[in-house]
Structures are given as structure tokens and as C-alpha cells.
Coordinates of C-alpha atoms in Angstrom, one line a residue:
Chain A
M22 CA -0.6 -21.1 -6.5
Q23 CA -2.6 -22.6 -4.2
D24 CA -1.1 -26.4 -4.5
D25 CA 2.4 -25.3 -4.4
P26 CA 2.6 -26.1 0.5
V27 CA 5.7 -23.8 1.3
M28 CA 3.4 -21.3 -0.2
R29 CA 0.7 -21.6 1.7
V30 CA 2.3 -22.6 5.3
I31 CA 4.6 -19.4 4.9
A32 CA 1.6 -17.8 4.2
K33 CA 0.2 -19.2 6.9
V34 CA 3.0 -17.4 9.6
L35 CA 3.2 -14.3 7.3
I36 CA -0.6 -12.8 7.0
P37 CA -1.3 -12.3 11.3
S38 CA 2.4 -10.8 11.4
V39 CA 2.0 -8.6 8.5
M40 CA -1.5 -7.6 9.9
L41 CA -0.1 -7.8 14.6
F42 CA 2.5 -5.4 12.6
A43 CA -0.3 -3.2 10.8
L44 CA -1.7 -2.7 14.0
Y45 CA 1.8 -1.8 15.2
V46 CA 2.2 1.0 13.1
Q47 CA -1.3 1.7 13.1
F48 CA -1.6 2.4 16.9
H49 CA 2.6 3.5 17.4
G50 CA 2.7 6.4 14.9
D51 CA 2.8 9.2 17.9
Y52 CA 5.8 7.8 18.3
G53 CA 8.0 7.0 15.8
P54 CA 7.4 6.5 11.9
G55 CA 4.5 5.2 10.9
G56 CA 0.2 6.1 11.5
G57 CA -3.1 5.1 9.2
F58 CA -1.8 5.8 6.2
Q59 CA 0.5 3.4 6.2
A60 CA -0.7 1.2 8.2
G61 CA -3.8 1.0 6.4
V62 CA -1.8 -0.5 3.4
I63 CA 0.3 -2.7 4.8
F64 CA -2.6 -4.2 5.7
A65 CA -4.2 -4.0 2.9
A66 CA -1.3 -5.9 1.6
A67 CA -1.7 -9.0 4.5
F68 CA -5.3 -9.3 2.6
I69 CA -3.9 -9.2 -0.8
L70 CA -1.0 -11.0 0.0
N71 CA -4.3 -14.6 1.4
A72 CA -5.5 -13.6 -2.0
T73 CA -2.5 -14.1 -4.2
I74 CA -1.7 -17.8 -2.2
F75 CA -5.3 -19.3 -1.8
G76 CA -7.2 -18.1 -4.2
L77 CA -9.5 -15.4 -5.0
N78 CA -12.7 -16.8 -3.8
R79 CA -11.2 -17.4 -0.5
G80 CA -9.1 -13.8 -0.2
R81 CA -12.8 -12.4 -1.0
H82 CA -14.5 -14.7 2.0
A83 CA -12.6 -13.1 4.1
W84 CA -13.2 -9.4 3.4
P85 CA -16.5 -9.3 1.8
A86 CA -18.1 -6.7 -0.2
R87 CA -19.7 -5.8 1.7
A88 CA -18.3 -4.6 4.5
N89 CA -15.4 -3.1 2.5
L90 CA -18.0 -0.6 1.4
L91 CA -19.0 0.0 4.8
A92 CA -15.4 -0.1 5.8
I93 CA -14.9 2.7 3.3
C94 CA -17.2 5.1 4.4
L95 CA -17.2 3.9 7.8
G96 CA -13.2 5.8 7.8
V97 CA -13.8 9.4 5.6
L98 CA -16.9 9.0 8.3
L99 CA -15.5 8.5 11.4
Y100 CA -12.9 11.6 10.4
G101 CA -15.4 14.1 10.0
G102 CA -17.4 12.9 12.8
T103 CA -14.0 13.8 15.1
G104 CA -14.0 17.3 13.5
V105 CA -18.0 17.6 13.8
A106 CA -18.5 16.0 17.0
T107 CA -15.3 19.3 18.3
M108 CA -17.7 21.2 16.5
L109 CA -20.3 20.5 18.8
L110 CA -18.1 20.6 22.0
G111 CA -17.6 24.5 21.6
E112 CA -14.1 23.9 18.8
N113 CA -14.2 25.1 16.1
F114 CA -13.9 21.7 13.5
L115 CA -11.1 19.9 13.9
N116 CA -9.7 20.9 17.2
Y117 CA -9.0 18.2 19.4
N118 CA -8.3 20.5 22.9
A119 CA -12.3 19.9 22.8
L120 CA -12.5 16.2 23.3
S121 CA -11.4 16.2 26.7
D122 CA -10.6 18.6 29.7
D123 CA -6.6 19.2 29.5
P124 CA -5.7 19.6 26.3
I125 CA -3.3 17.3 25.2
A126 CA -4.5 14.2 26.3
G127 CA -7.9 15.6 24.1
Q128 CA -5.6 16.0 21.2
H129 CA -4.0 13.2 21.7
L130 CA -7.7 11.6 21.4
G131 CA -8.4 13.2 18.3
I132 CA -5.5 12.5 16.0
L133 CA -5.6 8.2 17.9
L134 CA -9.4 9.0 15.9
V135 CA -8.6 10.8 13.0
E136 CA -5.3 8.6 12.0
L137 CA -7.8 4.9 13.2
G138 CA -10.3 6.8 10.1
V139 CA -7.8 7.2 7.6
G140 CA -6.9 3.7 8.6
I141 CA -9.8 2.0 7.7
T142 CA -10.5 4.3 4.5
V143 CA -6.9 3.4 3.4
A144 CA -7.1 -0.2 3.7
A145 CA -10.8 -0.8 2.3
V146 CA -9.6 1.0 -1.0
M147 CA -6.8 -0.8 -1.2
V148 CA -7.6 -3.7 -0.9
S149 CA -10.6 -2.9 -2.9
L150 CA -9.2 -1.3 -5.5
F151 CA -7.3 -5.2 -5.8
F152 CA -10.0 -7.2 -5.7
T153 CA -11.6 -5.2 -8.3
F154 CA -8.7 -5.4 -11.2
A155 CA -8.3 -9.3 -10.3
G156 CA -11.8 -9.6 -10.2
R157 CA -12.4 -8.3 -13.6
L158 CA -11.2 -11.0 -15.9
T159 CA -13.8 -13.6 -14.0
H160 CA -16.1 -11.2 -14.5
I161 CA -15.1 -10.6 -18.6
R162 CA -15.7 -14.3 -18.9
L163 CA -19.1 -14.4 -16.9
M164 CA -20.5 -12.0 -19.0
R165 CA -19.0 -13.8 -22.5
K166 CA -21.0 -17.0 -20.5
T167 CA -24.1 -15.1 -19.9
D168 CA -24.6 -14.2 -23.2
T169 CA -24.3 -17.1 -25.7
A170 CA -26.7 -17.8 -26.2
E171 CA -27.0 -14.4 -28.0
P172 CA -24.9 -14.3 -31.2
D173 CA -21.7 -15.0 -30.1
T174 CA -20.1 -11.1 -30.8
A175 CA -17.5 -11.3 -28.1
Q176 CA -15.5 -13.7 -29.2
Q177 CA -13.9 -11.7 -31.1
E178 CA -13.5 -8.8 -29.0
G179 CA -9.5 -9.8 -27.9
L180 CA -9.0 -9.6 -24.5
G181 CA -5.5 -10.0 -24.1
N182 CA -4.0 -12.1 -23.4
E183 CA -5.5 -15.3 -21.3
Chain B
M27 CA 30.0 14.1 3.9
S28 CA 29.5 10.3 3.7
G29 CA 25.6 11.2 4.1
F30 CA 26.0 13.7 0.6
V31 CA 28.0 11.1 -1.2
V32 CA 25.1 7.9 -0.6
N33 CA 22.2 10.2 -1.5
A34 CA 24.1 11.8 -4.5
V35 CA 24.8 8.0 -5.3
L36 CA 21.3 6.6 -4.3
I37 CA 19.8 9.1 -6.2
F38 CA 22.5 9.0 -9.3
F39 CA 20.4 5.2 -8.9
L40 CA 17.3 6.6 -9.7
V41 CA 17.9 8.7 -12.6
L42 CA 19.1 5.4 -14.1
I43 CA 16.0 3.1 -13.3
A44 CA 13.6 5.6 -14.3
F45 CA 16.1 5.8 -17.9
L46 CA 16.3 1.8 -18.6
A47 CA 12.1 2.0 -18.2
L48 CA 11.7 4.1 -20.7
R49 CA 13.4 2.2 -23.1
L50 CA 11.9 -1.3 -22.5
H51 CA 9.6 -2.2 -24.8
R52 CA 8.5 -5.4 -22.8
L53 CA 5.9 -4.1 -20.2
F54 CA 6.3 -7.0 -17.7
A55 CA 10.2 -5.4 -17.3
M56 CA 9.4 -2.2 -16.8
V57 CA 6.5 -2.8 -14.3
M58 CA 9.1 -5.0 -11.7
L59 CA 11.6 -2.3 -12.4
S60 CA 9.2 1.2 -11.7
G61 CA 8.3 -0.7 -8.4
A62 CA 12.8 -1.9 -7.8
F63 CA 13.0 2.5 -9.2
S64 CA 10.0 2.6 -5.5
L65 CA 12.3 1.1 -3.1
V66 CA 15.7 2.6 -4.2
A67 CA 13.4 6.6 -3.8
A68 CA 12.2 5.0 -0.3
A69 CA 15.7 4.5 -0.1
L70 CA 16.5 7.6 -0.5
F71 CA 14.1 9.9 1.5
V72 CA 15.5 8.0 4.3
V73 CA 18.3 9.2 3.9
L74 CA 17.0 13.2 3.2
D75 CA 15.4 12.2 6.6
A76 CA 11.7 11.9 5.4
V77 CA 11.0 8.2 6.9
D78 CA 7.3 8.3 7.0
V79 CA 8.1 8.9 4.0
A80 CA 10.8 6.2 3.2
F81 CA 8.1 4.1 5.2
T82 CA 5.1 4.7 3.1
E83 CA 6.7 4.7 -0.7
A84 CA 8.2 1.7 0.3
A85 CA 4.5 -0.1 1.6
V86 CA 2.6 1.3 -1.6
G87 CA 5.1 2.2 -4.0
A88 CA 6.8 -0.2 -4.5
G89 CA 3.6 -2.6 -3.4
I90 CA 0.3 -2.0 -3.5
S91 CA 0.8 0.4 -7.0
T92 CA 3.3 -2.6 -8.4
V93 CA -0.3 -5.2 -8.3
L94 CA -2.3 -2.9 -9.7
A95 CA 0.2 -2.8 -12.2
L96 CA 0.2 -6.8 -13.6
A97 CA -2.5 -6.6 -12.2
T98 CA -3.8 -4.1 -15.0
L99 CA -1.2 -6.2 -17.5
S100 CA -3.2 -9.4 -17.3
L101 CA -6.1 -7.5 -18.9
V102 CA -4.0 -5.4 -21.7
P103 CA -1.4 -6.3 -23.9
V104 CA 2.4 -7.1 -22.7
E105 CA 5.3 -5.9 -25.3
E106 CA 4.9 -2.4 -26.1
K107 CA 5.0 -0.7 -30.4
P108 CA 8.4 -0.1 -31.0
H109 CA 8.2 3.3 -31.2
K110 CA 10.9 5.3 -33.0
V111 CA 12.6 9.2 -30.5
A112 CA 9.8 11.0 -30.6
I113 CA 11.6 14.8 -31.7
I114 CA 9.7 17.5 -31.1
P115 CA 8.1 15.7 -27.6
A116 CA 12.4 15.5 -26.6
F117 CA 13.1 19.1 -27.6
I118 CA 9.3 20.9 -24.6
A119 CA 11.1 18.2 -21.9
L120 CA 14.5 19.4 -23.2
T121 CA 14.3 22.6 -23.0
T122 CA 11.4 23.1 -19.4
G123 CA 14.7 20.8 -18.1
V124 CA 17.0 23.8 -18.7
L125 CA 15.0 26.3 -17.9
L126 CA 14.4 24.7 -14.5
A127 CA 18.2 24.3 -14.3
L128 CA 18.4 27.6 -14.8
A129 CA 15.7 28.1 -11.9
V130 CA 17.0 25.7 -9.9
T131 CA 20.3 28.1 -9.6
D132 CA 18.8 30.1 -7.3
L133 CA 17.2 27.7 -5.0
P134 CA 19.7 27.7 -1.7
K135 CA 21.8 25.7 -1.2
F136 CA 20.9 21.9 -0.9
G137 CA 21.0 21.1 3.3
A138 CA 21.4 24.6 4.0
A139 CA 20.2 25.2 7.1
D140 CA 19.4 28.8 6.2
A141 CA 16.9 28.3 3.9
P142 CA 14.0 31.0 3.5
I143 CA 11.6 27.1 4.3
H144 CA 12.5 26.4 7.9
N145 CA 12.1 30.5 9.4
Y146 CA 8.5 30.1 9.6
V147 CA 6.1 27.1 10.4
A148 CA 9.0 24.8 10.8
P149 CA 10.2 26.0 14.2
D150 CA 6.7 26.3 15.4
F151 CA 5.7 23.2 14.3
I152 CA 8.9 21.3 16.3
S153 CA 7.8 23.5 19.5
G154 CA 4.6 23.3 19.7
S155 CA 4.4 19.6 19.0
E156 CA 6.1 18.9 22.2
N157 CA 4.0 21.6 24.4
D158 CA 0.9 21.8 23.3
I159 CA -0.4 18.2 21.7
G160 CA 2.3 16.3 23.9
V161 CA 3.3 13.7 20.5
P162 CA 6.9 13.3 19.9
N163 CA 7.1 12.6 16.0
V164 CA 5.8 15.9 14.2
V165 CA 4.9 14.5 10.6
T166 CA 2.8 12.5 12.7
S167 CA 0.9 15.8 14.6
V168 CA 1.3 18.4 11.4
L169 CA -0.4 15.7 9.7
A170 CA -3.2 14.6 11.8
S171 CA -3.8 18.3 13.9
Y172 CA -2.4 21.1 11.9
R173 CA -2.9 20.3 8.8
G174 CA -6.1 18.4 9.7
Y175 CA -8.6 19.8 7.2
D176 CA -5.9 19.3 4.0
T177 CA -5.6 15.0 5.9
L178 CA -9.3 15.2 5.6
G179 CA -9.7 16.8 1.9
E180 CA -6.7 14.0 1.2
T181 CA -9.0 10.9 2.2
V182 CA -11.8 12.4 0.8
V183 CA -10.0 12.5 -2.4
I184 CA -9.1 8.3 -1.4
F185 CA -12.7 7.6 -0.5
T186 CA -13.5 9.0 -4.7
A187 CA -11.2 7.3 -6.6
A188 CA -11.6 3.9 -4.7
I189 CA -15.6 4.8 -6.0
A190 CA -14.7 5.6 -9.4
V191 CA -13.0 2.2 -10.0
L192 CA -15.3 0.4 -9.4
L193 CA -18.0 2.7 -11.3
I194 CA -16.4 2.3 -14.3
I195 CA -14.5 -1.6 -13.8
G196 CA -16.4 -3.1 -11.1
G197 CA -18.9 -4.3 -12.9
W198 CA -22.7 -3.0 -11.4
T199 CA -24.1 -2.4 -14.7
R200 CA -27.2 -3.3 -16.0
D201 CA -26.1 -7.1 -15.8
R202 CA -25.3 -7.5 -12.6
R203 CA -27.8 -9.3 -11.5
R204 CA -27.3 -12.0 -14.1
V205 CA -23.9 -11.7 -13.4
S206 CA -24.1 -12.6 -10.0
K207 CA -26.5 -14.9 -10.3
Q208 CA -24.4 -17.3 -13.2
A209 CA -21.8 -17.3 -10.6
E210 CA -23.5 -18.6 -8.1
D211 CA -24.5 -20.8 -10.3
D212 CA -20.7 -21.9 -11.2
H213 CA -20.0 -21.8 -7.2
A214 CA -22.8 -23.4 -6.6
G215 CA -22.2 -27.0 -10.0
Chain C
M13 CA 36.2 26.8 -10.6
S14 CA 35.6 25.2 -7.3
S15 CA 33.7 27.3 -6.2
L16 CA 31.6 26.4 -8.9
L17 CA 32.2 23.1 -8.6
D18 CA 30.9 23.5 -5.4
A19 CA 28.0 24.8 -6.8
F20 CA 27.1 22.6 -8.4
L21 CA 27.1 20.3 -6.2
G22 CA 25.3 21.8 -3.9
Q23 CA 22.9 22.0 -6.0
W24 CA 23.0 18.1 -7.7
N25 CA 20.1 16.9 -5.7
Y26 CA 18.1 19.3 -7.5
F27 CA 19.5 19.2 -11.4
L28 CA 18.6 14.9 -10.9
V29 CA 15.3 15.4 -9.9
I30 CA 15.3 17.7 -12.6
L31 CA 17.1 15.5 -15.3
L32 CA 14.1 12.4 -13.7
M33 CA 11.5 15.2 -14.7
M34 CA 12.6 15.2 -17.7
I35 CA 12.3 11.5 -17.9
G36 CA 9.2 11.4 -17.3
F37 CA 7.5 14.3 -19.3
Y38 CA 9.3 12.1 -22.5
A39 CA 7.2 9.6 -21.0
V40 CA 4.5 10.9 -20.9
I41 CA 5.0 13.2 -23.5
A42 CA 5.9 11.1 -26.3
R43 CA 4.9 8.0 -25.8
G44 CA 1.8 5.9 -27.1
N45 CA 1.1 3.4 -24.6
M46 CA -1.2 4.8 -22.1
V47 CA 0.6 2.2 -19.1
K48 CA 4.7 4.0 -19.9
K49 CA 3.0 7.1 -19.9
M50 CA 1.2 5.9 -16.3
V51 CA 4.0 4.6 -15.8
G52 CA 6.0 7.7 -16.7
L53 CA 3.7 9.9 -14.6
N54 CA 4.4 8.4 -11.8
I55 CA 8.3 8.5 -12.7
F56 CA 7.4 12.7 -12.7
Q57 CA 5.3 12.0 -9.3
T58 CA 8.7 10.5 -8.3
S59 CA 11.0 13.7 -9.3
V60 CA 8.8 16.0 -7.1
F61 CA 8.6 14.0 -4.5
M62 CA 12.0 13.9 -4.2
L63 CA 12.5 18.3 -4.9
Y64 CA 9.9 19.0 -2.3
I65 CA 11.7 16.4 0.5
S66 CA 15.1 17.7 -0.9
M67 CA 14.4 21.0 0.1
G68 CA 13.5 20.2 3.8
K69 CA 16.9 18.2 4.5
I70 CA 19.2 20.0 6.9
S71 CA 23.2 18.7 7.0
E72 CA 23.6 17.4 9.6
G73 CA 20.4 17.5 11.2
T74 CA 18.0 14.1 11.9
A75 CA 14.3 12.5 11.2
P76 CA 11.4 14.6 13.1
I77 CA 10.7 12.5 15.7
L78 CA 11.5 14.3 19.1
T79 CA 14.6 12.4 21.1
G80 CA 13.9 15.8 23.9
D81 CA 17.5 16.9 23.2
A82 CA 17.2 20.3 22.7
A83 CA 20.4 20.9 20.7
T84 CA 19.5 18.5 18.4
V85 CA 18.5 19.5 14.9
Y86 CA 15.8 18.5 12.9
S87 CA 14.8 18.1 9.6
N88 CA 11.5 20.0 7.8
P89 CA 8.2 17.8 8.4
L90 CA 5.9 19.8 6.7
P91 CA 7.6 19.3 3.3
H92 CA 7.0 15.0 5.1
V93 CA 3.3 15.7 5.8
L94 CA 1.9 17.1 2.5
I95 CA 4.7 14.3 0.0
L96 CA 3.1 11.4 2.1
T97 CA -0.3 12.1 1.7
A98 CA 1.0 12.9 -1.6
I99 CA 1.9 9.1 -2.4
V100 CA -0.8 7.8 -1.1
V101 CA -3.4 9.7 -3.3
G102 CA -1.3 8.9 -6.5
V103 CA -1.8 5.7 -5.7
A104 CA -5.5 6.3 -5.8
T105 CA -5.2 7.9 -8.7
T106 CA -3.2 6.4 -10.4
A107 CA -5.7 3.2 -10.3
V108 CA -8.3 5.7 -11.8
G109 CA -5.9 6.0 -14.5
Y110 CA -5.3 2.2 -14.8
A111 CA -9.2 1.6 -14.6
L112 CA -9.5 3.3 -17.9
I113 CA -7.0 2.1 -19.7
I114 CA -8.7 -1.5 -19.0
R115 CA -12.1 -0.2 -20.3
I116 CA -10.2 0.9 -23.4
Q117 CA -8.6 -1.9 -24.0
E118 CA -12.0 -3.7 -23.3
S119 CA -13.6 -1.8 -26.2
F120 CA -10.7 -1.0 -28.5
D121 CA -9.0 -4.0 -28.6
T122 CA -4.9 -2.4 -28.8
I123 CA -3.9 0.7 -25.8
E124 CA -1.8 2.1 -28.1
D125 CA -3.4 5.9 -28.3
D126 CA -2.8 5.7 -32.2
D127 CA -3.8 2.5 -32.5
I128 CA -6.8 4.1 -31.4
I129 CA -7.0 7.8 -32.8
L130 CA -6.8 5.3 -36.1
L131 CA -10.0 3.2 -35.1
M132 CA -11.8 6.6 -34.5
E133 CA -11.8 7.3 -37.3
D134 CA -12.7 4.5 -39.7
E135 CA -15.5 5.2 -37.3
T136 CA -16.6 8.8 -37.7
E137 CA -16.0 7.8 -41.8
D138 CA -17.8 5.1 -41.9
A139 CA -20.8 7.0 -40.3
Q140 CA -21.0 10.1 -42.4

């Protein structure tokens, strides 16, 4: 699809708006439908669109694997860290009242942090799932290529429909 | 009443799509139908007042999971072997269904406001969301605050699933260095 | 008679949810193709989601987003929370399933379970 100008132009308009919409869903989740889970998936959809239109390599460039792994862990750590912070402030685990003098402000802050953690993890997980599945074919081909010096049994191992 | 009719028709469509998807032997067509299934399910969730769930189902079911299924189909055969109707599994499924249908007649009527499910924690959540938490979206306040432990667990499950997929097909083998070196050579060349 | 029809229509959602569950269940246990099993599992899963959300619905109720009007009736938010997270977890576990299918395809060159059983029987005979 890299050569189709219609696709490319539409993708360029669509990708930033999808990301913006994801941020809206993330931070407006307190007041309307939405939240970390939905926002994460929509944010990931922007990167998946990018990779399908402009090719897997450019897609990987926009979201490097190392950063991805860090983001997967960071989200869970942010969630758990919020819980630990409330414990250090003398309340129960994940009781956000401790985060501020005003319980309602504390709850708001806690929910924001926790939803952000969920959003980061979900977005990174979805993107990495897509890249792993889509990258499998290239991975197998590369394994084949490095195996050609050895007696070639890899050819007989069918790969389904390439 | 109109809400009930829309709901009844949509859920009938859902069953129809599921049945057709089961009969198809072409897996591509089946995966596209399962995307349509998720979209109809999302519409049904809106009718049943579950807007957050509908949002998630539309994004996840119709979007990501269709993409993942298509990515899988690019690596496996796309035609299913023809199958006869299997008698014993059909009998088991039918028996389970009949037993559940008998059990369902004991449930409170659909949409009844005095059903037990609405009389224990739900009113507390709704009033608490306004007074203790100050978040208008009750689903968000229950998800992130009242049931924060649960959501933490779910997040960890997603994290674990991603790690599992990366370990199974992520290419982290002993040959990883060799493969990535080859990839760099290809890129340079 | 009309009361019986009324009772049937009153439980219409639940009956169709059970039909949906039967379709998914049959696909999981009867079909040999693994991608089809996964889709069957998803249908099964959706039927359970539908059951939960149907239970949370109140007639004349509205979505559980506070309007500030004390007279508003809200549907039960608790099933929504449970199902919301279950959907996302469902797709993550489905991805693990697809990953295993890809590995099975690479090792056995088929994703039909009866073929795989035949291949494994051949292997054990060869070993003896």
C-alpha cells in the first residue's frame, strides 16, 4: 500500500486525529464514556495504521521495540506505584484519599494516574502484539536466509500461503 | 418498548452472524464476519446502556482482534478442512443449552428494577461516585477506585499476555543475534 | 397463554444469549481448525458478556453517567466494569492463542487437530 497516494494522504490526516482522540478519551474518561483501556487501544490503532500504510519498517521506527518494552512495564509500575505511594502516605493500598488534603482531589489525582498507567500498558501491549504477529513472516525468512549455508531442510517446512 | 424491539432484533442478528460464521469454510470471510459480530455487539451494548463497554468492544473486538486474526491468517492455511456435523458435540452443546434455558426461567424479568442485582452495592456506588469521589462517570470511579485491586490484576494479566506472546513468537531465540545482524545487513544492502 | 408469551419475551435476551453460547461452545468442541476454535471461543465469551450486561439493564434507565438530576434511574454500573476489563483481557489472551497457533503451524505444517494427532502417532511409531 506504500505507493497509493490516496491511502498515504488520508493516513497522514487520520493518524494525528486518531492520537488526539485517544488523548481526549483518556483524560475525559472521568466525565464521559472512556478511560485507560479504550484510550490505549485507540492510541495503538494509530500506530497500527501507520505501520500498515507506510510499511512495517517505518512503523517500527516510529515505535521502537525497546521503548515499547519499557512502556509495557512503566504502565504497570505506575499503577502499582500509585498504590505503594498511598501506603507510604499512611492509607490502605490504592486508597487515593491520602494523595491530597482534600479527599475528592486525591481521588481525582489517583484515578488520573491509575488510568494513565492502564492506558500506557494497553497501548504498548497492543502495538507490540501487532508488530510481533506482522513481523513473524520476515523473521522466518531471515532465519531461512541465515540457514542456507546448512543443508536446506527449511524449504520443506511449509509456511502456509506466502 | 421501541428500545426493547431494537434490542431483540440486534441480539437476533448477533446469533445469525455467529451461526453463519460457524458455517463458513473460508477463514478470511469468517474473520471478517467476526468483526461484524463485534460491531453488532457494540451496538447492542449501547442499547443496553453500557456505553463504556460498547466503546471498548468497538475498538478492541472489531479493531484489534480482527487485525490480529488477519495477521495470523497470513501465516496459516486460509481454508478449513470440510467437516461433517459432529453428533456428540452437538448433543452436548444442546443439552447444556436446554439446562441453562431451564435455569434462566428463574432469573428476574429482563429490565426489572427490583432485581436483586440492583439492590446491594450498585446504589452505593452511584451515590458514592457523586459524594466521595466526585467523578460523574460511575464506571470510571468503580473501575479505578472502588475496584482498583481488580483493575490492577487485569492490567497485570495484559502485561503477562504480551510477555507470553513475545516469548512464543517474538523471535527471542538463541539465534536472535544472528537474525538481527542479518536484518541490519539487509537494511544496509 | 399471554402470560406465558410475556414471560418468554421478558427473558428473550437470556434465551438468545444461551443460543449464542451453544453456537460458540459447539465451534470450540466440534471443529478441528484452531482459528475457528478461537473464533468460537470469542463468540462464547461475547455471550457471557451479553448475559452480564443484560442483567445490569433497568427498563427506562440510562447509562451510568451522573446527570445531576436526582430522579434519573441509572443502569447497574458494576457489570459494565467487570465486562469492560474482561474484553481487553480477552483480546490479550486471544493473542496468546493465535501465537500458539502460529507456532503449531510452523512445527506441524497444519492447524487441524486431527492431522496433528495423526502426525504425533506416526512419530511415536517411528520411535518404537
